[in-house]
Amino acid sequence: MFTFLLWDIDKYQSIRLIENYVGNEAFLVPTDQVQYPLLSGLTNCDEELYSNEEALEKLLAEVSELRKEMDNKEINDYLQQIASMIFEAINTRKSILITPFIE
């Protein structure tokens, strides 16, 4: 299970997080490495920090594309929350930390 945090790298602390969605690894880690190079690289033993605008925009594009593929409203709403947080990170020059270590 992955947790998404809006992260301030200057203060090295979380600004806020999106509540855990049990089982999100089942749909957040697609097997298509060409279409989803960032998301397909997530693992349950490592954190990923996206802190530059280019990486954040790529992550936003992948989450938005994945959202289009989801028929489940609850999952779609969850992905929308993630997309909104990434957009906020871009606009406020913050980072996104994706971690499997918060329960």
Tab-separated table of C-alpha atoms in Angstrom:
chain	number	residue	atom	x	y	z
A	1	MET	CA	0.000	0.000	0.000
A	2	PHE	CA	1.337	3.445	-0.945
A	3	THR	CA	0.877	6.787	0.768
A	4	PHE	CA	1.167	10.075	-1.109
A	5	LEU	CA	2.568	13.075	0.740
A	6	LEU	CA	2.955	16.690	-0.241
A	7	TRP	CA	6.527	17.185	0.923
A	8	ASP	CA	8.597	20.247	1.774
A	9	ILE	CA	12.203	19.337	1.017
A	10	ASP	CA	13.526	22.553	2.591
A	11	LYS	CA	11.975	21.713	5.959
A	12	TYR	CA	12.207	17.942	5.390
A	13	GLN	CA	8.641	17.389	6.509
A	14	SER	CA	5.227	16.438	5.289
A	15	ILE	CA	2.742	19.205	4.591
A	16	ARG	CA	-0.171	16.810	4.218
A	17	LEU	CA	-0.948	13.319	3.045
A	18	ILE	CA	-3.724	11.496	1.306
A	19	GLU	CA	-5.301	8.874	3.512
A	20	ASN	CA	-4.272	5.341	2.673
A	21	TYR	CA	-6.387	3.460	0.200
A	22	VAL	CA	-6.139	-0.212	1.085
A	23	GLY	CA	-4.977	-2.233	-1.885
A	24	ASN	CA	-3.920	0.768	-3.966
A	25	GLU	CA	-0.831	-1.097	-5.146
A	26	ALA	CA	-3.146	-3.253	-7.273
A	27	PHE	CA	-3.993	-0.341	-9.582
A	28	LEU	CA	-1.197	2.175	-8.886
A	29	VAL	CA	1.557	-0.028	-10.258
A	30	PRO	CA	0.556	-0.798	-13.838
A	31	THR	CA	2.639	-3.322	-15.730
A	32	ASP	CA	2.899	-1.122	-18.840
A	33	GLN	CA	6.369	0.368	-18.402
A	34	VAL	CA	6.131	2.312	-21.659
A	35	GLN	CA	2.881	4.126	-20.853
A	36	TYR	CA	3.570	4.426	-17.099
A	37	PRO	CA	7.341	4.567	-16.580
A	38	LEU	CA	7.140	6.307	-13.183
A	39	LEU	CA	4.204	4.434	-11.661
A	40	SER	CA	5.370	1.044	-12.936
A	41	GLY	CA	8.642	1.586	-11.072
A	42	LEU	CA	7.028	1.833	-7.621
A	43	THR	CA	8.076	-0.919	-5.218
A	44	ASN	CA	6.990	-1.918	-1.735
A	45	CYS	CA	10.524	-1.542	-0.392
A	46	ASP	CA	11.519	1.947	-1.508
A	47	GLU	CA	10.254	5.524	-1.440
A	48	GLU	CA	10.079	7.798	-4.469
A	49	LEU	CA	10.512	11.572	-4.252
A	50	TYR	CA	9.469	13.754	-7.170
A	51	SER	CA	10.769	17.250	-6.645
A	52	ASN	CA	11.384	18.927	-9.972
A	53	GLU	CA	8.668	20.343	-12.179
A	54	GLU	CA	9.394	18.050	-15.127
A	55	ALA	CA	9.115	14.879	-13.033
A	56	LEU	CA	5.974	16.169	-11.309
A	57	GLU	CA	4.343	16.952	-14.654
A	58	LYS	CA	5.162	13.446	-15.912
A	59	LEU	CA	3.739	11.936	-12.723
A	60	LEU	CA	0.596	14.063	-13.082
A	61	ALA	CA	0.181	12.904	-16.686
A	62	GLU	CA	0.500	9.242	-15.658
A	63	VAL	CA	-1.985	9.562	-12.790
A	64	SER	CA	-4.425	11.426	-15.054
A	65	GLU	CA	-4.132	8.758	-17.744
A	66	LEU	CA	-4.580	5.967	-15.208
A	67	ARG	CA	-7.651	7.765	-13.868
A	68	LYS	CA	-9.227	7.708	-17.341
A	69	GLU	CA	-8.905	3.926	-17.365
A	70	MET	CA	-10.690	3.406	-14.041
A	71	ASP	CA	-14.411	2.644	-13.998
A	72	ASN	CA	-14.637	2.447	-10.205
A	73	LYS	CA	-15.829	5.827	-8.837
A	74	GLU	CA	-14.056	5.385	-5.494
A	75	ILE	CA	-10.717	4.685	-7.195
A	76	ASN	CA	-11.334	7.516	-9.646
A	77	ASP	CA	-11.968	9.946	-6.775
A	78	TYR	CA	-8.816	8.737	-5.012
A	79	LEU	CA	-6.741	9.282	-8.161
A	80	GLN	CA	-8.278	12.754	-8.515
A	81	GLN	CA	-7.063	13.586	-4.995
A	82	ILE	CA	-3.574	12.458	-5.986
A	83	ALA	CA	-3.684	14.506	-9.202
A	84	SER	CA	-4.789	17.583	-7.243
A	85	MET	CA	-1.942	17.130	-4.781
A	86	ILE	CA	0.595	16.814	-7.611
A	87	PHE	CA	-0.820	19.960	-9.223
A	88	GLU	CA	-0.456	21.751	-5.877
A	89	ALA	CA	3.156	20.572	-5.625
A	90	ILE	CA	3.886	22.011	-9.068
A	91	ASN	CA	2.253	25.349	-8.240
A	92	THR	CA	3.872	25.738	-4.810
A	93	ARG	CA	7.273	24.305	-5.737
A	94	LYS	CA	6.937	21.440	-3.295
A	95	SER	CA	7.531	17.730	-3.807
A	96	ILE	CA	5.555	14.511	-3.848
A	97	LEU	CA	6.792	11.625	-1.739
A	98	ILE	CA	5.337	8.185	-2.425
A	99	THR	CA	6.086	5.732	0.338
A	100	PRO	CA	5.023	2.200	1.276
A	101	PHE	CA	6.177	2.720	4.872
A	102	ILE	CA	3.201	4.625	6.371
A	103	GLU	CA	0.171	2.629	7.456
